[in-house]
Coordinates of C-alpha atoms and ligand atoms in Angstrom, one line a residue:
M107 CA 11.1 15.2 32.0
T108 CA 12.3 17.1 35.1
R109 CA 8.9 17.1 36.7
P110 CA 5.7 15.3 36.0
A111 CA 3.4 17.3 33.8
I112 CA 0.5 16.5 36.1
P113 CA 1.4 16.6 39.7
A114 CA 0.1 13.7 41.6
T115 CA -2.6 14.7 44.1
G116 CA -3.6 13.3 47.3
S117 CA -6.7 11.7 45.9
G118 CA -4.5 9.5 43.7
A119 CA -6.7 10.4 40.8
S120 CA -3.8 11.5 38.6
P121 CA -2.6 9.3 35.8
P122 CA 1.2 8.9 35.7
G123 CA 3.1 12.1 34.6
W124 CA 4.5 10.3 31.5
W125 CA 1.0 9.7 30.0
P126 CA 0.8 13.1 28.3
V127 CA 4.3 12.6 27.1
L128 CA 3.2 9.2 25.6
G129 CA 0.2 10.9 24.0
G130 CA 2.5 13.5 22.4
V131 CA 5.0 10.9 21.1
V132 CA 2.2 8.8 19.6
A133 CA 0.6 11.9 18.0
G134 CA 4.0 12.9 16.7
A135 CA 4.8 9.4 15.3
A136 CA 1.4 9.2 13.6
A137 CA 2.0 12.7 12.1
L138 CA 5.4 11.6 10.8
V139 CA 4.0 8.5 9.2
A140 CA 1.1 10.5 7.6
G141 CA 3.5 13.1 6.2
E142 CA 5.8 10.4 4.7
L143 CA 2.8 8.5 3.2
V144 CA 1.6 11.7 1.5
A145 CA 5.1 12.3 0.2
T146 CA 5.5 8.8 -1.1
V147 CA 2.2 8.8 -2.9
L148 CA 2.0 12.4 -4.1
V149 CA 5.1 14.5 -3.7
P150 CA 8.3 12.4 -3.4
A151 CA 10.4 15.6 -3.3
G152 CA 8.5 16.8 -0.2
A153 CA 9.4 13.9 2.1
P154 CA 9.6 15.9 5.4
V155 CA 12.3 13.9 7.3
A156 CA 14.7 13.9 4.3
A157 CA 14.0 17.6 3.8
V158 CA 15.0 18.4 7.3
G159 CA 18.0 16.1 7.2
G160 CA 19.1 17.9 4.0
A161 CA 18.7 21.3 5.6
V162 CA 20.7 20.1 8.7
I163 CA 23.5 19.0 6.4
D164 CA 23.5 22.3 4.6
A165 CA 23.6 24.2 7.9
L166 CA 26.4 22.1 9.4
P167 CA 30.0 23.1 8.7
A168 CA 31.6 21.0 5.9
S169 CA 34.2 19.7 8.3
L170 CA 31.6 18.2 10.6
V171 CA 29.7 16.6 7.7
N172 CA 32.9 15.1 6.3
W173 CA 33.8 13.8 9.8
G174 CA 30.4 12.2 9.9
K175 CA 30.9 10.6 6.5
E176 CA 34.3 9.3 7.5
T177 CA 33.3 7.8 10.8
L178 CA 29.9 6.4 9.8
G179 CA 30.6 5.5 6.2
T180 CA 27.4 4.5 4.4
A181 CA 25.5 4.5 7.7
D182 CA 25.7 8.3 7.7
K183 CA 22.3 8.9 6.1
P184 CA 20.3 6.4 8.3
V185 CA 22.0 7.8 11.4
L186 CA 21.2 11.4 10.4
L187 CA 17.6 10.6 9.5
G188 CA 17.2 8.5 12.7
I189 CA 18.4 11.5 14.8
V190 CA 15.9 13.8 13.0
V191 CA 13.1 11.3 13.9
L192 CA 14.2 11.0 17.5
V193 CA 14.4 14.7 17.9
V194 CA 10.9 15.1 16.4
L195 CA 9.5 12.4 18.7
A196 CA 11.2 14.0 21.8
L197 CA 9.8 17.4 20.9
A198 CA 6.4 15.7 20.4
G199 CA 6.6 14.2 23.9
W200 CA 7.4 17.6 25.3
A201 CA 4.5 19.0 23.3
G202 CA 2.2 16.4 24.9
A203 CA 3.2 17.5 28.4
S204 CA 2.9 21.2 27.4
E205 CA -0.5 20.7 25.9
V206 CA -1.9 19.3 29.1
R207 CA -0.4 22.1 31.2
R208 CA -1.5 24.8 28.9
D209 CA -4.2 24.5 26.2
G210 CA -2.6 25.0 22.7
A211 CA 1.1 25.2 23.9
G212 CA 1.9 21.7 22.6
S213 CA -0.1 22.3 19.4
L214 CA 2.1 25.3 18.8
V215 CA 5.3 23.1 19.1
L216 CA 4.0 20.6 16.5
A217 CA 2.8 23.3 14.2
G218 CA 6.2 24.9 14.4
L219 CA 8.0 21.6 13.6
A220 CA 5.8 21.1 10.6
T221 CA 6.5 24.7 9.4
V222 CA 10.2 24.1 9.6
A223 CA 9.9 20.9 7.7
G224 CA 7.6 22.4 5.1
V225 CA 9.8 25.4 4.5
A226 CA 12.9 23.1 4.2
A227 CA 11.1 20.9 1.7
A228 CA 9.7 23.8 -0.4
V229 CA 13.1 25.5 -0.5
R230 CA 14.9 22.3 -1.5
A231 CA 12.4 21.4 -4.2
E232 CA 11.9 25.0 -5.3
S233 CA 8.2 24.3 -5.2
L234 CA 5.5 25.2 -2.8
V235 CA 3.8 21.8 -3.4
A236 CA 6.7 20.1 -1.7
A237 CA 5.4 21.6 1.6
L238 CA 2.2 19.6 1.3
P239 CA 3.4 16.5 3.2
A240 CA 4.7 18.6 6.1
A241 CA 1.4 20.5 6.2
V242 CA -0.6 17.3 6.3
A243 CA 1.8 16.0 9.1
G244 CA 1.3 19.3 11.0
V245 CA -2.5 19.1 10.8
A246 CA -2.6 15.4 11.7
G247 CA -0.2 16.0 14.6
V248 CA -2.1 18.9 16.1
V249 CA -5.5 17.2 15.7
L250 CA -4.3 14.0 17.3
L251 CA -2.4 15.8 20.1
R252 CA -5.4 17.7 21.1
A253 CA -7.7 14.7 20.8
L254 CA -5.4 12.5 23.0
T255 CA -4.4 15.1 25.6
R256 CA -7.9 16.3 26.0
R257 CA -8.7 13.0 27.6
L258 CA -6.1 13.6 30.2
R259 CA -7.9 16.7 31.3
A260 CA -11.1 17.3 33.3
G261 CA -14.3 15.4 33.1
G262 CA -13.6 12.8 30.5
A263 CA -13.5 12.6 26.7
G264 CA -14.7 15.7 25.0
A265 CA -15.1 17.8 28.1
R266 CA -13.7 21.3 27.8
A267 CA -11.6 22.2 30.8
P268 CA -10.1 25.6 31.5
A269 CA -6.4 25.6 30.8
P270 CA -4.6 25.0 34.1
R271 CA -2.1 27.6 35.0
P272 CA 1.4 26.5 36.0
G273 CA 1.3 25.3 39.5
A274 CA -2.5 24.9 39.6
E275 CA -4.1 21.9 41.0
A276 CA -4.4 18.9 38.8
V277 CA -7.2 19.7 36.3
W278 CA -9.4 16.8 37.2
N279 CA -9.5 18.3 40.7
V280 CA -10.3 21.8 39.6
P281 CA -12.7 23.2 42.2
G282 CA -16.1 23.6 40.9
L283 CA -16.0 20.7 38.5
P284 CA -18.5 18.2 39.8
I285 CA -16.1 15.3 40.0
A286 CA -16.3 13.0 42.8
P287 CA -13.0 11.6 44.1
V288 CA -12.2 8.7 41.9
V289 CA -10.4 5.5 42.3
P290 CA -7.3 5.4 40.2
A291 CA -6.8 3.0 37.2
S292 CA -9.8 0.8 37.7
G293 CA -11.9 3.8 38.7
S294 CA -15.4 4.0 37.3
G295 CA -16.0 7.7 37.6
P296 CA -15.8 10.2 34.8
A297 CA -12.0 10.8 35.2
G298 CA -11.5 7.1 35.2
A299 CA -13.5 6.9 32.0
A300 CA -11.5 9.7 30.5
R301 CA -8.3 7.9 31.3
R302 CA -9.5 4.6 29.8
S303 CA -10.6 6.6 26.8
F304 CA -7.1 8.1 26.6
L305 CA -5.5 4.6 26.7
V306 CA -7.9 3.3 24.1
W307 CA -7.4 6.2 21.7
T308 CA -3.7 6.2 22.2
S309 CA -3.4 2.5 21.6
A310 CA -5.6 2.8 18.5
T311 CA -3.5 5.7 17.1
A312 CA -0.3 3.8 17.8
A313 CA -1.7 0.7 16.1
L314 CA -2.7 2.7 13.0
T315 CA 0.7 4.3 13.0
V316 CA 2.4 1.0 13.0
I317 CA 0.1 -0.2 10.1
G318 CA 0.9 3.0 8.2
A319 CA 4.6 2.6 8.8
V320 CA 4.5 -1.0 7.6
A321 CA 2.6 0.1 4.5
L322 CA 5.2 2.9 4.0
R323 CA 7.9 0.3 4.1
A324 CA 6.3 -2.3 1.9
W325 CA 5.1 -0.1 -0.8
G326 CA 6.7 3.3 -0.7
A327 CA 10.0 2.8 1.2
A328 CA 12.0 2.5 -2.0
A329 CA 10.8 5.8 -3.3
S330 CA 11.3 7.7 -0.2
V331 CA 14.7 6.1 0.4
V332 CA 15.7 7.3 -3.1
E333 CA 14.4 10.8 -2.3
Q334 CA 16.3 10.7 0.9
T335 CA 19.5 9.5 -0.8
R336 CA 19.0 12.3 -3.4
A337 CA 18.3 14.9 -0.7
L338 CA 21.5 14.0 1.2
L339 CA 23.7 13.6 -1.9
T340 CA 26.4 16.1 -2.3
L341 CA 27.7 16.3 -5.9
P342 CA 31.5 16.4 -6.4
A343 CA 32.9 19.7 -7.7
P344 CA 33.2 19.7 -11.5
A345 CA 36.7 19.1 -12.9
T346 CA 36.0 21.8 -15.5
T347 CA 33.5 24.5 -14.9
E348 CA 31.5 26.8 -17.2
S349 CA 30.2 30.1 -16.2
V350 CA 27.1 31.8 -17.6
P351 CA 28.1 35.2 -19.1
A352 CA 26.2 38.1 -17.5
G353 CA 25.0 39.0 -21.0
A354 CA 23.1 35.8 -21.4
E355 CA 20.0 37.4 -19.8
L356 CA 18.5 40.4 -21.7
G357 CA 16.3 41.1 -18.7
V358 CA 13.0 41.3 -20.5
D359 CA 9.8 40.6 -18.5
G360 CA 8.1 37.4 -19.7
L361 CA 11.2 36.2 -21.6
S362 CA 12.3 32.6 -20.7
S363 CA 15.2 32.7 -18.4
Y364 CA 18.5 31.6 -19.9
R365 CA 18.6 28.7 -17.4
T366 CA 15.3 26.9 -16.9
P367 CA 14.7 26.1 -13.2
N368 CA 14.4 22.4 -12.5
A369 CA 10.9 22.9 -11.1
T370 CA 9.6 24.3 -14.4
F371 CA 11.7 22.2 -16.8
Y372 CA 9.4 20.4 -19.2
R373 CA 9.0 16.7 -18.5
I374 CA 8.4 14.0 -21.2
D375 CA 8.5 10.3 -20.7
T376 CA 6.4 7.1 -21.0
A377 CA 6.7 6.3 -17.3
L378 CA 3.3 6.0 -15.5
R379 CA 5.2 5.9 -12.2
V380 CA 8.6 7.5 -11.9
P381 CA 11.1 4.7 -11.9
V382 CA 12.7 4.4 -8.4
V383 CA 16.4 3.8 -8.8
D384 CA 18.6 3.4 -5.8
A385 CA 21.9 5.2 -6.4
D386 CA 23.8 2.9 -4.1
T387 CA 23.0 -0.2 -6.1
W388 CA 22.8 1.5 -9.5
T389 CA 25.2 0.3 -12.2
L390 CA 25.7 1.2 -15.8
R391 CA 26.8 -1.6 -18.1
I392 CA 28.4 -1.1 -21.5
T393 CA 27.7 -4.1 -23.6
G394 CA 27.3 -5.3 -27.2
L395 CA 29.9 -4.7 -29.9
V396 CA 32.8 -3.9 -27.5
E397 CA 36.2 -5.3 -26.8
Q398 CA 35.3 -5.7 -23.2
E399 CA 32.2 -5.1 -21.2
V400 CA 32.4 -2.3 -18.7
T401 CA 30.3 -1.8 -15.5
V402 CA 30.4 1.4 -13.4
T403 CA 28.8 2.1 -10.1
F404 CA 27.4 5.4 -9.0
A405 CA 30.3 6.0 -6.6
E406 CA 32.8 5.2 -9.4
L407 CA 31.1 7.6 -11.7
L408 CA 31.2 10.4 -9.1
A409 CA 34.9 9.7 -8.5
M410 CA 35.7 10.4 -12.2
P411 CA 36.4 13.9 -13.5
L412 CA 33.0 15.4 -14.1
V413 CA 32.4 18.3 -16.4
E414 CA 29.9 21.1 -16.2
H415 CA 28.1 21.9 -19.5
A416 CA 25.1 24.0 -20.4
A417 CA 22.9 22.4 -23.0
T418 CA 19.4 23.0 -24.3
L419 CA 17.2 19.9 -24.4
A420 CA 14.3 19.8 -26.8
C421 CA 11.5 17.4 -27.5
V422 CA 10.8 16.3 -31.1
S423 CA 7.1 16.6 -30.3
N424 CA 7.5 20.3 -29.6
P425 CA 5.2 22.3 -32.0
V426 CA 6.4 25.6 -33.5
G427 CA 6.2 28.1 -30.6
G428 CA 5.8 25.3 -28.0
D429 CA 7.4 24.9 -24.6
L430 CA 8.8 21.4 -24.7
V431 CA 12.3 22.8 -24.6
G432 CA 14.5 24.0 -21.7
N433 CA 18.1 24.9 -20.9
A434 CA 20.1 23.6 -18.0
T435 CA 23.7 23.4 -16.7
W436 CA 24.4 19.6 -16.5
L437 CA 27.1 18.0 -14.5
G438 CA 28.3 14.7 -15.8
L439 CA 30.9 12.4 -17.3
P440 CA 31.5 12.6 -21.1
I441 CA 30.2 9.3 -22.4
R442 CA 33.2 9.0 -24.7
E443 CA 35.4 8.3 -21.7
L444 CA 33.4 5.1 -20.8
L445 CA 33.0 4.1 -24.5
A446 CA 36.8 4.3 -24.8
R447 CA 37.3 1.9 -21.9
A448 CA 34.9 -0.6 -23.6
G449 CA 36.4 -0.2 -27.0
P450 CA 33.6 -0.2 -29.7
L451 CA 34.3 -2.7 -32.4
P452 CA 34.5 -1.8 -36.1
G453 CA 31.1 -1.8 -37.8
A454 CA 29.2 -0.5 -34.8
D455 CA 27.3 2.8 -35.5
M456 CA 24.6 3.1 -32.8
V457 CA 24.4 3.0 -29.0
L458 CA 21.1 1.7 -27.7
S459 CA 20.6 3.1 -24.2
T460 CA 18.1 1.4 -22.0
S461 CA 16.3 2.9 -19.0
E462 CA 15.4 1.3 -15.7
D463 CA 11.8 1.2 -17.1
G464 CA 12.8 -0.5 -20.3
W465 CA 12.5 2.6 -22.5
T466 CA 15.2 2.8 -25.2
A467 CA 16.9 5.4 -27.4
G468 CA 19.1 4.8 -30.4
T469 CA 22.0 7.3 -30.6
P470 CA 24.6 7.5 -33.4
L471 CA 27.9 6.2 -32.0
E472 CA 29.8 9.1 -33.5
A473 CA 27.8 11.6 -31.5
L474 CA 28.9 9.9 -28.3
T475 CA 32.6 9.4 -29.2
D476 CA 33.1 12.9 -30.8
P477 CA 35.7 14.7 -28.7
D478 CA 34.1 18.1 -29.6
R479 CA 30.6 17.2 -28.3
E480 CA 29.9 17.0 -24.6
A481 CA 27.6 14.0 -24.6
L482 CA 27.1 13.5 -20.9
L483 CA 26.1 10.8 -18.4
A484 CA 24.6 13.5 -16.3
V485 CA 24.2 13.3 -12.5
G486 CA 23.6 17.0 -11.8
M487 CA 21.1 19.5 -13.2
N488 CA 21.5 23.2 -12.4
G489 CA 23.6 22.6 -9.3
E490 CA 21.7 19.8 -7.7
P491 CA 21.4 16.1 -8.1
L492 CA 19.1 15.2 -11.0
P493 CA 15.4 15.5 -9.9
V494 CA 13.9 12.0 -9.7
E495 CA 11.5 12.8 -12.6
H496 CA 14.4 14.0 -14.7
G497 CA 16.3 10.7 -14.4
F498 CA 17.9 10.3 -11.0
P499 CA 20.5 9.1 -10.5
V500 CA 21.9 9.2 -14.0
R501 CA 20.6 10.2 -17.4
M502 CA 22.1 11.0 -20.9
V503 CA 22.2 14.5 -22.4
V504 CA 23.5 14.8 -26.0
P505 CA 23.8 18.3 -27.4
G506 CA 22.2 18.6 -30.9
L507 CA 19.9 15.6 -30.8
Y508 CA 16.2 15.5 -29.8
G509 CA 15.5 13.8 -26.5
Y510 CA 13.8 10.8 -27.9
V511 CA 17.1 9.6 -29.6
S512 CA 19.5 10.6 -26.9
A513 CA 18.4 11.8 -23.5
T514 CA 17.6 8.5 -21.7
K515 CA 16.6 9.1 -18.1
W516 CA 17.3 6.5 -15.4
V517 CA 19.8 4.9 -17.7
R518 CA 21.1 1.4 -16.9
E519 CA 22.7 0.0 -20.1
L520 CA 24.5 1.3 -23.2
R521 CA 24.6 -1.4 -25.9
V522 CA 26.9 -0.7 -28.7
T523 CA 25.2 -2.0 -31.8
T524 CA 24.0 -1.0 -35.3
F525 CA 21.1 0.9 -36.8
A526 CA 20.6 -2.2 -39.0
D527 CA 20.1 -4.4 -36.0
D528 CA 18.4 -2.2 -33.4
Q529 CA 15.8 0.5 -32.9
G530 CA 15.0 2.9 -30.1
Y531 CA 11.5 3.0 -28.5
W532 CA 9.9 5.6 -30.8
T533 CA 11.2 4.4 -34.2
P534 CA 8.8 1.5 -34.8
L535 CA 6.0 3.9 -33.7
G536 CA 6.6 6.1 -36.7
W537 CA 9.4 8.5 -35.6
A538 CA 12.7 8.9 -37.5
A539 CA 15.6 6.7 -36.4
L540 CA 17.8 9.8 -36.5
G541 CA 16.8 12.9 -34.6
P542 CA 19.1 15.9 -35.1
V543 CA 17.5 19.1 -33.8
K544 CA 16.2 21.6 -36.3
T545 CA 16.8 25.3 -36.1
A546 CA 14.0 26.9 -34.1
S547 CA 12.9 30.2 -32.6
R548 CA 10.1 31.3 -30.4
I549 CA 8.4 34.6 -29.5
D550 CA 7.9 34.7 -25.7
V551 CA 6.6 38.3 -25.5
P552 CA 4.2 39.8 -26.4
K553 CA 2.0 36.8 -26.0
R554 CA -0.7 36.1 -28.6
G555 CA -3.8 38.0 -27.8
S556 CA -2.3 40.0 -25.1
D557 CA -3.3 43.7 -24.5
V558 CA -0.7 45.9 -26.2
A559 CA -1.0 49.6 -26.3
A560 CA 0.4 51.7 -29.2
G561 CA 4.0 52.9 -28.4
P562 CA 7.3 51.2 -27.6
V563 CA 7.0 47.4 -27.3
V564 CA 9.7 44.9 -26.6
V565 CA 9.5 41.8 -28.8
A566 CA 11.7 39.0 -27.3
G567 CA 12.2 35.3 -27.3
V568 CA 14.7 32.4 -27.6
A569 CA 16.2 30.6 -30.6
W570 CA 18.1 27.3 -30.6
D571 CA 20.1 25.1 -32.9
Q572 CA 22.1 23.0 -30.5
H573 CA 25.7 22.2 -31.4
T574 CA 25.6 24.5 -34.4
G575 CA 24.6 27.7 -32.6
I576 CA 22.5 30.7 -33.5
A577 CA 24.1 33.5 -35.5
R578 CA 21.1 35.7 -36.4
V579 CA 17.5 36.3 -35.5
E580 CA 15.1 38.3 -37.5
V581 CA 11.7 39.6 -36.6
G582 CA 9.2 40.2 -39.3
I583 CA 6.6 42.8 -38.5
D584 CA 3.8 42.7 -41.1
G585 CA 6.3 41.1 -43.5
E586 CA 9.1 43.6 -43.0
W587 CA 12.2 41.9 -41.5
R588 CA 14.5 43.5 -38.9
D589 CA 17.5 42.1 -37.1
A590 CA 17.0 41.4 -33.4
E591 CA 19.7 42.0 -30.7
L592 CA 21.2 38.7 -29.6
A593 CA 22.2 37.8 -26.0
E594 CA 25.5 36.0 -25.1
V595 CA 25.6 32.2 -24.6
T596 CA 28.0 29.7 -23.0
G597 CA 28.5 28.1 -26.4
P598 CA 26.6 26.7 -29.4
D599 CA 24.8 24.0 -27.4
T600 CA 22.3 26.4 -25.7
W601 CA 19.4 28.5 -26.8
R602 CA 20.0 32.2 -27.2
Q603 CA 17.8 35.0 -26.0
W604 CA 16.9 37.8 -28.5
R605 CA 15.0 41.1 -28.4
L606 CA 13.7 43.8 -30.7
D607 CA 12.4 47.2 -29.8
W608 CA 9.4 48.1 -31.8
V609 CA 7.2 51.1 -31.9
A610 CA 3.7 49.7 -32.2
T611 CA 1.0 51.5 -34.1
S612 CA -2.7 50.7 -33.4
G613 CA -4.3 48.1 -35.4
R614 CA -3.7 44.4 -36.3
H615 CA -0.1 43.2 -36.6
E616 CA 1.5 40.0 -37.5
I617 CA 4.9 39.3 -35.8
A618 CA 7.0 36.4 -37.0
V619 CA 10.5 35.2 -36.1
R620 CA 13.2 33.3 -38.0
A621 CA 16.7 32.3 -36.9
T622 CA 19.8 31.6 -38.9
N623 CA 22.3 29.1 -37.6
S624 CA 26.1 29.5 -37.5
D625 CA 26.3 27.5 -40.7
G626 CA 24.4 30.3 -42.4
E627 CA 21.2 28.3 -42.8
T628 CA 17.9 30.1 -42.2
Q629 CA 14.9 28.4 -40.7
T630 CA 12.5 27.2 -43.4
S631 CA 9.0 28.8 -43.6
D632 CA 7.7 25.4 -44.7
I633 CA 5.2 24.1 -42.1
A634 CA 5.8 20.6 -40.9
S635 CA 4.2 18.9 -38.0
P636 CA 6.4 17.2 -35.3
A637 CA 6.1 13.7 -36.6
P638 CA 8.3 12.1 -37.8
D639 CA 11.4 14.2 -37.2
G640 CA 10.5 17.6 -35.8
A641 CA 8.3 20.6 -36.6
T642 CA 9.3 23.4 -38.9
G643 CA 7.8 26.8 -39.8
W644 CA 8.1 30.3 -38.4
H645 CA 6.5 31.1 -35.0
T646 CA 4.0 33.9 -35.7
V647 CA 1.9 36.0 -33.2
V648 CA -1.0 38.1 -34.2
L649 CA -1.7 41.2 -32.1
E650 CA -4.4 43.7 -31.9
V651 CA -2.7 47.0 -30.7
S652 CA -5.0 49.5 -29.2
Ligands
LIG911 N1 13.5 6.6 -19.6 C1 13.0 7.5 -20.4 N2 13.9 8.5 -20.8 C2 13.4 9.5 -21.6 C3 12.1 9.4 -22.2 C4 11.3 8.4 -21.7 O1 10.1 8.3 -22.1 N3 11.7 7.5 -20.9 N4 11.7 10.4 -23.0 C5 12.7 11.2 -23.7 C6 12.2 12.4 -24.4 S1 11.1 12.1 -25.7 C7 12.6 13.6 -24.0 S2 12.1 14.9 -25.0 C8 13.4 13.8 -22.8 C9 12.8 14.8 -21.9 O2 13.6 14.9 -20.8 P1 13.0 15.7 -19.5 O3 11.7 15.0 -19.1 O4 14.0 15.7 -18.4 O5 12.7 17.1 -20.0 O6 13.7 12.6 -22.1 C10 13.9 11.5 -22.9 N5 14.3 10.4 -22.0
LIG912 MO1 10.7 14.0 -26.6

């Protein structure tokens, strides 16, 4: 503060110049706590402070970020987040002073801050919902700032005073307002009452803020710390990279993109609350039928040569034509590298992976030791750290197997064992012990029941048979089969886009799709429901062409 917000006047009626600053800081702190609480409970990915911290790191030159990491070590994150909080509080203090000088000026500062945080959060999470905590913080901040500073203006609580122009007399001495000269501090006039009211409200807000902050710590701190760790995490560059061929996208409207964005990637798990795993204390233990137990930390994992690999993940519960399937580029360590360190003993044929939340999957040992299959301990998904709901900090991804027998999220232990001795979570509940994916194909456009006019129509979709690959897709129009055009892929582990140009005639048509894998096996038309080992049948769409 270079000059007091409210110049002291001869009457001695002015409260100290730092009071508006105090009001601003308290309003700002309350807003921060409100935003973080909303984030913790509803949208962990939208934690405003972490989002701004992440954006700051992205904006800084890499050399400066590295310098920070080297000099501060593991304190780098708390220091950065602390700086963000201090800057916000300083600006809030300035907003308090501005608001008293000019009605609405400070509100604008706080609203601007919230907008920056909201945009940063939404961009990072690729989702508008992530802006919600910042929006709540912004509204809370503006409402509180106005409520508190109003009491430092004319006439007392609730009185509407004209905005003072810079250099104007102190507001409570504005000519024309029927305010008698008041005695400072202990004064009993309206201004004195307003000032007492300011102190009462400011103290109450501060007390609530402290309670909120304590609650945040006690019950949500873990979650938001994990989000913050995730937001600030920079993944190492892959030792081997994989580029997506330009021809992987056929560019058809309504067709699933080759890579599924993290924000729309399907999510399936038994967790009522997303497990909160701290990457800094995370370890993975390899136990059971091994020559020696192996334990790795997250830092050790990141220091190993990580590979980038695109693979399509599918859920065994996906019905024919359903959307419990997605394709991502994963970054991770081939699990065989760690298994080799542990040395599986003869007789072992299964790895039982256990999640932080106790969920388990039983995966054939050979699928994890196979040098030709990139079964990964994944830390990255489409170029960013695993989203918390997709298994942060580490999950498994095994091309060719349904998720329920392979894709353990929040993984903590790999126990080398046998199918005779152990079962994954879903097996005793009626699902098969082995879950290789079945060849599948789906029509994305035209959608069932959509309005289609006679003339040229593009029929398009995706087909998958992870680890075998798709060699052919045929589209049956009213029982007559035609070959579809196939897009390029990174390899046999991902789905493949396909399209067919069709000249539709008016009337009712039935469009079906069937894929043939690289082993020459065509999808069966036999209809099977998902339980116990995956649905079969041809996806069929009935259309009324006008
Ligand atoms: N810890 C844990 N991991 C899990 C599950 C689970 O319930 N808990 N579900 C599995 C199933 S059935 C599938 S299909 C995939 C889905 O992964 P996604 O949610 O990232 O799409 O995760 C697998 N990993
Ligand atoms: Mo699943």
